Amino acid sequence: MPKVRLDTLVQQRIECSLSKAQGLIQTGKVRTSDGTPLRTAGESVDDEIELSIDEGSKYVSRGGQKLEAGIEKFPFSVKGQVAIDVGASTGGFTDCLLQNGARKVYAVDVGYGQLDWKLRQDPRVVVMERTNIRNVTPDDLDEIPAVFVADCSFISLKLVVRALVPLLAEQAEGIVLIKPQFEARKNQVGEGGVIRDPEIHREVIENVSNEAVTLGFSIVDVIPSPIEGPAGNKEFLACLKRGG
């Protein structure tokens, strides 16, 4: 199993600065699944190690703050609903869904060991690790999700939405995070993987929206994410409604 520095892994898991990751480690905020604190930033650990990271924030990662902004802005309710979270990672979106009343969340991610321990222990969470959403079938879900969210990297959101179609309820609604750096053409992506041109942002949003409409969704609204992605990339939250 590949090894990685602990501070680098924490930085990746919660999308924070390296200095913040090191501070969390040094103050005992990073623990193994059995509660043992890891205090050496340069320690080599398995890249799939299960960690509990206490950021001192409302959600297990800042992804929760992104989704919260969409829930507050859009006409969107998850209370009592079954949801699916694609690209769950540490679980920021999953945590936000639960705190807003979701009855069950399928937490889907191609990785392993990333989901926060608090969420792993929650009976409302169905952990689907090492799982590509394009390989999930309706038979894999014991209930049909009426709510969907997605925060994915290194894959086009258009492919994710297409994969969700056979899994969702007829009137499903969702919030997806559009990341231009993973949607734009290679020649549109700047140094360090950053896209700063607002025209490219608009083009990406239009392309994703058009694909969603083709797949039977209406676009309720699109807003900028209140938190930028790594390296300062602008991201956008889109609210989609199926059959709308």
PDB file of C-alpha atoms in Angstrom:
ATOM      1  CA  MET A   1       0.000   0.000   0.000  1.00  0.00           C
ATOM      2  CA  PRO A   2       1.492   3.413  -0.962  1.00  0.00           C
ATOM      3  CA  LYS A   3       2.905   5.598   1.807  1.00  0.00           C
ATOM      4  CA  VAL A   4       2.484   9.359   2.160  1.00  0.00           C
ATOM      5  CA  ARG A   5       3.457  12.008   4.694  1.00  0.00           C
ATOM      6  CA  LEU A   6       0.764  12.496   7.311  1.00  0.00           C
ATOM      7  CA  ASP A   7       0.608  16.278   6.880  1.00  0.00           C
ATOM      8  CA  THR A   8       0.232  15.924   3.114  1.00  0.00           C
ATOM      9  CA  LEU A   9      -2.552  13.364   3.546  1.00  0.00           C
ATOM     10  CA  VAL A  10      -4.442  15.578   6.010  1.00  0.00           C
ATOM     11  CA  GLN A  11      -4.047  18.512   3.624  1.00  0.00           C
ATOM     12  CA  GLN A  12      -5.578  16.450   0.817  1.00  0.00           C
ATOM     13  CA  ARG A  13      -8.387  15.009   2.930  1.00  0.00           C
ATOM     14  CA  ILE A  14      -9.753  18.330   4.208  1.00  0.00           C
ATOM     15  CA  GLU A  15      -8.515  20.612   1.404  1.00  0.00           C
ATOM     16  CA  CYS A  16      -6.589  22.957   3.682  1.00  0.00           C
ATOM     17  CA  SER A  17      -3.160  24.594   3.707  1.00  0.00           C
ATOM     18  CA  LEU A  18      -0.148  22.511   4.687  1.00  0.00           C
ATOM     19  CA  SER A  19       0.455  24.721   7.710  1.00  0.00           C
ATOM     20  CA  LYS A  20      -3.098  24.150   8.949  1.00  0.00           C
ATOM     21  CA  ALA A  21      -2.700  20.399   8.497  1.00  0.00           C
ATOM     22  CA  GLN A  22       0.516  20.476  10.499  1.00  0.00           C
ATOM     23  CA  GLY A  23      -1.154  22.523  13.235  1.00  0.00           C
ATOM     24  CA  LEU A  24      -4.007  20.029  13.530  1.00  0.00           C
ATOM     25  CA  ILE A  25      -1.503  17.187  13.836  1.00  0.00           C
ATOM     26  CA  GLN A  26       0.620  18.949  16.434  1.00  0.00           C
ATOM     27  CA  THR A  27      -2.418  19.722  18.607  1.00  0.00           C
ATOM     28  CA  GLY A  28      -3.693  16.140  18.594  1.00  0.00           C
ATOM     29  CA  LYS A  29      -6.656  16.794  16.298  1.00  0.00           C
ATOM     30  CA  VAL A  30      -5.722  13.961  13.925  1.00  0.00           C
ATOM     31  CA  ARG A  31      -6.502  10.489  15.250  1.00  0.00           C
ATOM     32  CA  THR A  32      -6.633   6.914  14.031  1.00  0.00           C
ATOM     33  CA  SER A  33      -9.875   4.959  13.978  1.00  0.00           C
ATOM     34  CA  ASP A  34      -9.234   3.732  17.545  1.00  0.00           C
ATOM     35  CA  GLY A  35      -8.760   7.277  18.835  1.00  0.00           C
ATOM     36  CA  THR A  36      -4.956   7.320  18.991  1.00  0.00           C
ATOM     37  CA  PRO A  37      -3.587  10.798  18.172  1.00  0.00           C
ATOM     38  CA  LEU A  38      -0.934  11.094  15.471  1.00  0.00           C
ATOM     39  CA  ARG A  39       1.414  13.953  16.350  1.00  0.00           C
ATOM     40  CA  THR A  40       4.275  13.696  13.840  1.00  0.00           C
ATOM     41  CA  ALA A  41       3.601  15.692  10.677  1.00  0.00           C
ATOM     42  CA  GLY A  42       6.365  13.971   8.715  1.00  0.00           C
ATOM     43  CA  GLU A  43       5.319  10.448   9.682  1.00  0.00           C
ATOM     44  CA  SER A  44       4.795   8.066   6.759  1.00  0.00           C
ATOM     45  CA  VAL A  45       1.339   6.480   6.777  1.00  0.00           C
ATOM     46  CA  ASP A  46      -0.729   4.353   4.404  1.00  0.00           C
ATOM     47  CA  ASP A  47      -2.539   6.617   1.962  1.00  0.00           C
ATOM     48  CA  GLU A  48      -5.806   4.790   2.745  1.00  0.00           C
ATOM     49  CA  ILE A  49      -5.517   4.984   6.542  1.00  0.00           C
ATOM     50  CA  GLU A  50      -8.751   5.746   8.373  1.00  0.00           C
ATOM     51  CA  LEU A  51      -8.471   9.092  10.150  1.00  0.00           C
ATOM     52  CA  SER A  52     -10.664  11.282  12.319  1.00  0.00           C
ATOM     53  CA  ILE A  53      -9.753  14.940  11.797  1.00  0.00           C
ATOM     54  CA  ASP A  54     -11.188  17.532  14.172  1.00  0.00           C
ATOM     55  CA  GLU A  55     -11.091  20.857  12.339  1.00  0.00           C
ATOM     56  CA  GLY A  56     -13.119  22.562  15.026  1.00  0.00           C
ATOM     57  CA  SER A  57     -15.749  23.342  12.425  1.00  0.00           C
ATOM     58  CA  LYS A  58     -19.388  22.408  11.935  1.00  0.00           C
ATOM     59  CA  TYR A  59     -18.654  19.675   9.393  1.00  0.00           C
ATOM     60  CA  VAL A  60     -15.975  17.011   9.037  1.00  0.00           C
ATOM     61  CA  SER A  61     -14.508  18.922   6.085  1.00  0.00           C
ATOM     62  CA  ARG A  62     -15.033  22.266   4.443  1.00  0.00           C
ATOM     63  CA  GLY A  63     -17.041  20.559   1.721  1.00  0.00           C
ATOM     64  CA  GLY A  64     -19.947  20.722   4.145  1.00  0.00           C
ATOM     65  CA  GLN A  65     -19.794  24.507   4.092  1.00  0.00           C
ATOM     66  CA  LYS A  66     -19.996  24.484   0.303  1.00  0.00           C
ATOM     67  CA  LEU A  67     -23.106  22.310   0.282  1.00  0.00           C
ATOM     68  CA  GLU A  68     -24.657  24.300   3.115  1.00  0.00           C
ATOM     69  CA  ALA A  69     -24.445  27.421   0.951  1.00  0.00           C
ATOM     70  CA  GLY A  70     -26.420  25.653  -1.764  1.00  0.00           C
ATOM     71  CA  ILE A  71     -29.045  24.307   0.622  1.00  0.00           C
ATOM     72  CA  GLU A  72     -29.553  27.803   2.027  1.00  0.00           C
ATOM     73  CA  LYS A  73     -29.738  29.451  -1.405  1.00  0.00           C
ATOM     74  CA  PHE A  74     -31.707  26.935  -3.467  1.00  0.00           C
ATOM     75  CA  PRO A  75     -35.294  25.689  -2.952  1.00  0.00           C
ATOM     76  CA  PHE A  76     -33.895  22.401  -1.712  1.00  0.00           C
ATOM     77  CA  SER A  77     -34.865  20.190   1.213  1.00  0.00           C
ATOM     78  CA  VAL A  78     -33.283  16.929   2.330  1.00  0.00           C
ATOM     79  CA  LYS A  79     -35.283  16.360   5.506  1.00  0.00           C
ATOM     80  CA  GLY A  80     -36.449  12.760   5.743  1.00  0.00           C
ATOM     81  CA  GLN A  81     -34.995  11.906   2.328  1.00  0.00           C
ATOM     82  CA  VAL A  82     -32.699   9.159   1.090  1.00  0.00           C
ATOM     83  CA  ALA A  83     -29.644  10.709  -0.572  1.00  0.00           C
ATOM     84  CA  ILE A  84     -26.598   9.635  -2.537  1.00  0.00           C
ATOM     85  CA  ASP A  85     -23.274  11.477  -2.213  1.00  0.00           C
ATOM     86  CA  VAL A  86     -20.887  10.889  -5.117  1.00  0.00           C
ATOM     87  CA  GLY A  87     -17.252  11.617  -4.332  1.00  0.00           C
ATOM     88  CA  ALA A  88     -17.904  11.468  -0.601  1.00  0.00           C
ATOM     89  CA  SER A  89     -14.199  11.560   0.363  1.00  0.00           C
ATOM     90  CA  THR A  90     -13.909  12.714   4.012  1.00  0.00           C
ATOM     91  CA  GLY A  91     -17.663  13.213   4.130  1.00  0.00           C
ATOM     92  CA  GLY A  92     -18.294  16.962   4.192  1.00  0.00           C
ATOM     93  CA  PHE A  93     -21.327  16.700   1.921  1.00  0.00           C
ATOM     94  CA  THR A  94     -22.590  13.582   3.722  1.00  0.00           C
ATOM     95  CA  ASP A  95     -22.247  15.315   7.093  1.00  0.00           C
ATOM     96  CA  CYS A  96     -24.138  18.356   5.804  1.00  0.00           C
ATOM     97  CA  LEU A  97     -26.944  16.165   4.454  1.00  0.00           C
ATOM     98  CA  LEU A  98     -27.309  14.393   7.799  1.00  0.00           C
ATOM     99  CA  GLN A  99     -27.275  17.634   9.776  1.00  0.00           C
ATOM    100  CA  ASN A 100     -30.034  18.892   7.504  1.00  0.00           C
ATOM    101  CA  GLY A 101     -32.217  15.874   8.223  1.00  0.00           C
ATOM    102  CA  ALA A 102     -31.412  13.246   5.591  1.00  0.00           C
ATOM    103  CA  ARG A 103     -32.729   9.837   6.638  1.00  0.00           C
ATOM    104  CA  LYS A 104     -30.037   7.848   4.835  1.00  0.00           C
ATOM    105  CA  VAL A 105     -26.967   8.686   2.749  1.00  0.00           C
ATOM    106  CA  TYR A 106     -25.143   6.386   0.343  1.00  0.00           C
ATOM    107  CA  ALA A 107     -21.548   7.672   0.545  1.00  0.00           C
ATOM    108  CA  VAL A 108     -19.871   6.645  -2.720  1.00  0.00           C
ATOM    109  CA  ASP A 109     -16.162   7.095  -3.438  1.00  0.00           C
ATOM    110  CA  VAL A 110     -13.498   5.379  -5.520  1.00  0.00           C
ATOM    111  CA  GLY A 111     -11.027   5.781  -2.650  1.00  0.00           C
ATOM    112  CA  TYR A 112     -10.749   3.858   0.587  1.00  0.00           C
ATOM    113  CA  GLY A 113     -10.392   4.880   4.218  1.00  0.00           C
ATOM    114  CA  GLN A 114     -11.139   8.554   3.637  1.00  0.00           C
ATOM    115  CA  LEU A 115     -14.593   8.846   5.208  1.00  0.00           C
ATOM    116  CA  ASP A 116     -14.430  10.365   8.690  1.00  0.00           C
ATOM    117  CA  TRP A 117     -14.821   7.866  11.525  1.00  0.00           C
ATOM    118  CA  LYS A 118     -17.808   9.739  12.948  1.00  0.00           C
ATOM    119  CA  LEU A 119     -19.721   9.103   9.738  1.00  0.00           C
ATOM    120  CA  ARG A 120     -18.582   5.483   9.476  1.00  0.00           C
ATOM    121  CA  GLN A 121     -20.227   4.827  12.824  1.00  0.00           C
ATOM    122  CA  ASP A 122     -23.476   6.569  11.876  1.00  0.00           C
ATOM    123  CA  PRO A 123     -26.201   4.012  11.067  1.00  0.00           C
ATOM    124  CA  ARG A 124     -27.706   6.438   8.558  1.00  0.00           C
ATOM    125  CA  VAL A 125     -24.601   6.204   6.352  1.00  0.00           C
ATOM    126  CA  VAL A 126     -24.093   3.385   3.853  1.00  0.00           C
ATOM    127  CA  VAL A 127     -20.356   3.370   3.114  1.00  0.00           C
ATOM    128  CA  MET A 128     -19.631   2.479  -0.528  1.00  0.00           C
ATOM    129  CA  GLU A 129     -15.835   2.713  -0.804  1.00  0.00           C
ATOM    130  CA  ARG A 130     -13.713   1.601  -3.736  1.00  0.00           C
ATOM    131  CA  THR A 131     -16.827   2.188  -5.795  1.00  0.00           C
ATOM    132  CA  ASN A 132     -17.016   4.009  -9.111  1.00  0.00           C
ATOM    133  CA  ILE A 133     -20.461   5.553  -9.548  1.00  0.00           C
ATOM    134  CA  ARG A 134     -20.451   4.351 -13.167  1.00  0.00           C
ATOM    135  CA  ASN A 135     -20.443   0.767 -11.877  1.00  0.00           C
ATOM    136  CA  VAL A 136     -23.323   1.187  -9.418  1.00  0.00           C
ATOM    137  CA  THR A 137     -26.662  -0.367 -10.389  1.00  0.00           C
ATOM    138  CA  PRO A 138     -30.127   0.021  -8.843  1.00  0.00           C
ATOM    139  CA  ASP A 139     -29.689  -3.429  -7.287  1.00  0.00           C
ATOM    140  CA  ASP A 140     -26.819  -2.049  -5.190  1.00  0.00           C
ATOM    141  CA  LEU A 141     -29.180   0.352  -3.394  1.00  0.00           C
ATOM    142  CA  ASP A 142     -31.904  -0.929  -1.105  1.00  0.00           C
ATOM    143  CA  GLU A 143     -33.784   2.378  -1.369  1.00  0.00           C
ATOM    144  CA  ILE A 144     -34.098   4.796  -4.279  1.00  0.00           C
ATOM    145  CA  PRO A 145     -32.439   8.167  -3.611  1.00  0.00           C
ATOM    146  CA  ALA A 146     -34.614  11.238  -4.062  1.00  0.00           C
ATOM    147  CA  VAL A 147     -31.671  13.553  -3.345  1.00  0.00           C
ATOM    148  CA  PHE A 148     -28.204  13.531  -4.904  1.00  0.00           C
ATOM    149  CA  VAL A 149     -25.038  15.534  -4.379  1.00  0.00           C
ATOM    150  CA  ALA A 150     -21.659  15.303  -6.064  1.00  0.00           C
ATOM    151  CA  ASP A 151     -18.182  16.686  -5.402  1.00  0.00           C
ATOM    152  CA  CYS A 152     -15.822  14.839  -7.726  1.00  0.00           C
ATOM    153  CA  SER A 153     -12.282  15.352  -8.989  1.00  0.00           C
ATOM    154  CA  PHE A 154     -10.455  13.995 -12.046  1.00  0.00           C
ATOM    155  CA  ILE A 155     -13.730  13.085 -13.763  1.00  0.00           C
ATOM    156  CA  SER A 156     -16.208  15.168 -15.710  1.00  0.00           C
ATOM    157  CA  LEU A 157     -19.409  15.923 -13.855  1.00  0.00           C
ATOM    158  CA  LYS A 158     -21.249  15.113 -17.075  1.00  0.00           C
ATOM    159  CA  LEU A 159     -20.236  11.463 -16.687  1.00  0.00           C
ATOM    160  CA  VAL A 160     -21.292  11.466 -13.043  1.00  0.00           C
ATOM    161  CA  VAL A 161     -24.747  12.868 -13.765  1.00  0.00           C
ATOM    162  CA  ARG A 162     -25.211  10.374 -16.587  1.00  0.00           C
ATOM    163  CA  ALA A 163     -24.345   7.514 -14.223  1.00  0.00           C
ATOM    164  CA  LEU A 164     -26.855   8.779 -11.658  1.00  0.00           C
ATOM    165  CA  VAL A 165     -29.849   8.731 -14.014  1.00  0.00           C
ATOM    166  CA  PRO A 166     -30.847   5.051 -13.559  1.00  0.00           C
ATOM    167  CA  LEU A 167     -30.360   5.248  -9.783  1.00  0.00           C
ATOM    168  CA  LEU A 168     -32.613   8.177  -8.904  1.00  0.00           C
ATOM    169  CA  ALA A 169     -36.272   8.698  -8.127  1.00  0.00           C
ATOM    170  CA  GLU A 170     -38.342  10.235 -10.929  1.00  0.00           C
ATOM    171  CA  GLN A 171     -38.552  13.636  -9.216  1.00  0.00           C
ATOM    172  CA  ALA A 172     -35.075  13.603  -7.699  1.00  0.00           C
ATOM    173  CA  GLU A 173     -33.263  16.853  -7.041  1.00  0.00           C
ATOM    174  CA  GLY A 174     -29.650  17.542  -6.292  1.00  0.00           C
ATOM    175  CA  ILE A 175     -26.757  19.915  -5.838  1.00  0.00           C
ATOM    176  CA  VAL A 176     -23.539  19.286  -7.730  1.00  0.00           C
ATOM    177  CA  LEU A 177     -20.195  21.063  -7.487  1.00  0.00           C
ATOM    178  CA  ILE A 178     -18.884  22.174 -10.876  1.00  0.00           C
ATOM    179  CA  LYS A 179     -15.083  22.257 -10.950  1.00  0.00           C
ATOM    180  CA  PRO A 180     -13.952  23.955 -14.175  1.00  0.00           C
ATOM    181  CA  GLN A 181     -10.436  22.508 -13.974  1.00  0.00           C
ATOM    182  CA  PHE A 182     -11.888  19.025 -14.511  1.00  0.00           C
ATOM    183  CA  GLU A 183     -14.346  20.060 -17.234  1.00  0.00           C
ATOM    184  CA  ALA A 184     -12.323  22.382 -19.472  1.00  0.00           C
ATOM    185  CA  ARG A 185     -10.124  21.371 -22.382  1.00  0.00           C
ATOM    186  CA  LYS A 186      -6.452  20.833 -21.582  1.00  0.00           C
ATOM    187  CA  ASN A 187      -5.424  23.969 -23.447  1.00  0.00           C
ATOM    188  CA  GLN A 188      -7.797  26.019 -21.269  1.00  0.00           C
ATOM    189  CA  VAL A 189      -6.227  24.998 -17.971  1.00  0.00           C
ATOM    190  CA  GLY A 190      -3.519  27.334 -16.714  1.00  0.00           C
ATOM    191  CA  GLU A 191      -0.349  26.733 -14.768  1.00  0.00           C
ATOM    192  CA  GLY A 192      -0.870  24.706 -11.625  1.00  0.00           C
ATOM    193  CA  GLY A 193      -4.253  23.490 -12.880  1.00  0.00           C
ATOM    194  CA  VAL A 194      -5.918  26.851 -12.216  1.00  0.00           C
ATOM    195  CA  ILE A 195      -8.535  28.473 -14.471  1.00  0.00           C
ATOM    196  CA  ARG A 196      -9.011  32.197 -13.919  1.00  0.00           C
ATOM    197  CA  ASP A 197     -10.781  33.214 -17.135  1.00  0.00           C
ATOM    198  CA  PRO A 198     -14.484  33.895 -16.403  1.00  0.00           C
ATOM    199  CA  GLU A 199     -15.325  33.094 -20.035  1.00  0.00           C
ATOM    200  CA  ILE A 200     -14.057  29.553 -19.541  1.00  0.00           C
ATOM    201  CA  HIS A 201     -16.058  29.323 -16.316  1.00  0.00           C
ATOM    202  CA  ARG A 202     -19.204  30.306 -18.224  1.00  0.00           C
ATOM    203  CA  GLU A 203     -18.454  27.842 -21.011  1.00  0.00           C
ATOM    204  CA  VAL A 204     -17.974  24.992 -18.539  1.00  0.00           C
ATOM    205  CA  ILE A 205     -21.191  25.808 -16.678  1.00  0.00           C
ATOM    206  CA  GLU A 206     -23.081  25.924 -19.974  1.00  0.00           C
ATOM    207  CA  ASN A 207     -21.658  22.590 -21.129  1.00  0.00           C
ATOM    208  CA  VAL A 208     -22.501  20.828 -17.870  1.00  0.00           C
ATOM    209  CA  SER A 209     -25.970  22.404 -17.818  1.00  0.00           C
ATOM    210  CA  ASN A 210     -26.694  21.380 -21.414  1.00  0.00           C
ATOM    211  CA  GLU A 211     -25.694  17.791 -20.681  1.00  0.00           C
ATOM    212  CA  ALA A 212     -27.920  17.731 -17.593  1.00  0.00           C
ATOM    213  CA  VAL A 213     -30.875  19.020 -19.617  1.00  0.00           C
ATOM    214  CA  THR A 214     -30.242  16.360 -22.265  1.00  0.00           C
ATOM    215  CA  LEU A 215     -30.415  13.763 -19.488  1.00  0.00           C
ATOM    216  CA  GLY A 216     -33.801  15.029 -18.309  1.00  0.00           C
ATOM    217  CA  PHE A 217     -32.887  17.558 -15.620  1.00  0.00           C
ATOM    218  CA  SER A 218     -33.816  21.197 -15.337  1.00  0.00           C
ATOM    219  CA  ILE A 219     -31.305  23.731 -14.021  1.00  0.00           C
ATOM    220  CA  VAL A 220     -32.859  25.509 -11.051  1.00  0.00           C
ATOM    221  CA  ASP A 221     -29.920  27.852 -10.435  1.00  0.00           C
ATOM    222  CA  VAL A 222     -26.126  28.107 -10.406  1.00  0.00           C
ATOM    223  CA  ILE A 223     -24.142  30.078  -7.809  1.00  0.00           C
ATOM    224  CA  PRO A 224     -20.445  30.498  -7.011  1.00  0.00           C
ATOM    225  CA  SER A 225     -19.174  28.319  -4.190  1.00  0.00           C
ATOM    226  CA  PRO A 226     -18.369  30.416  -1.105  1.00  0.00           C
ATOM    227  CA  ILE A 227     -15.084  28.516  -0.781  1.00  0.00           C
ATOM    228  CA  GLU A 228     -12.514  28.194  -3.534  1.00  0.00           C
ATOM    229  CA  GLY A 229     -10.966  24.889  -4.464  1.00  0.00           C
ATOM    230  CA  PRO A 230      -7.284  24.009  -4.142  1.00  0.00           C
ATOM    231  CA  ALA A 231      -4.869  26.593  -5.577  1.00  0.00           C
ATOM    232  CA  GLY A 232      -7.643  29.167  -5.727  1.00  0.00           C
ATOM    233  CA  ASN A 233      -9.801  27.531  -8.388  1.00  0.00           C
ATOM    234  CA  LYS A 234     -13.299  28.970  -8.540  1.00  0.00           C
ATOM    235  CA  GLU A 235     -16.058  26.386  -8.197  1.00  0.00           C
ATOM    236  CA  PHE A 236     -19.809  26.581  -8.718  1.00  0.00           C
ATOM    237  CA  LEU A 237     -22.866  24.941  -7.151  1.00  0.00           C
ATOM    238  CA  ALA A 238     -25.659  23.894  -9.491  1.00  0.00           C
ATOM    239  CA  CYS A 239     -29.123  22.826  -8.375  1.00  0.00           C
ATOM    240  CA  LEU A 240     -30.696  20.229 -10.669  1.00  0.00           C
ATOM    241  CA  LYS A 241     -34.200  18.833 -10.654  1.00  0.00           C
ATOM    242  CA  ARG A 242     -35.191  15.724 -12.541  1.00  0.00           C
ATOM    243  CA  GLY A 243     -38.322  15.952 -14.626  1.00  0.00           C
ATOM    244  CA  GLY A 244     -38.626  19.648 -13.838  1.00  0.00           C
TER     245      GLY A 244
END
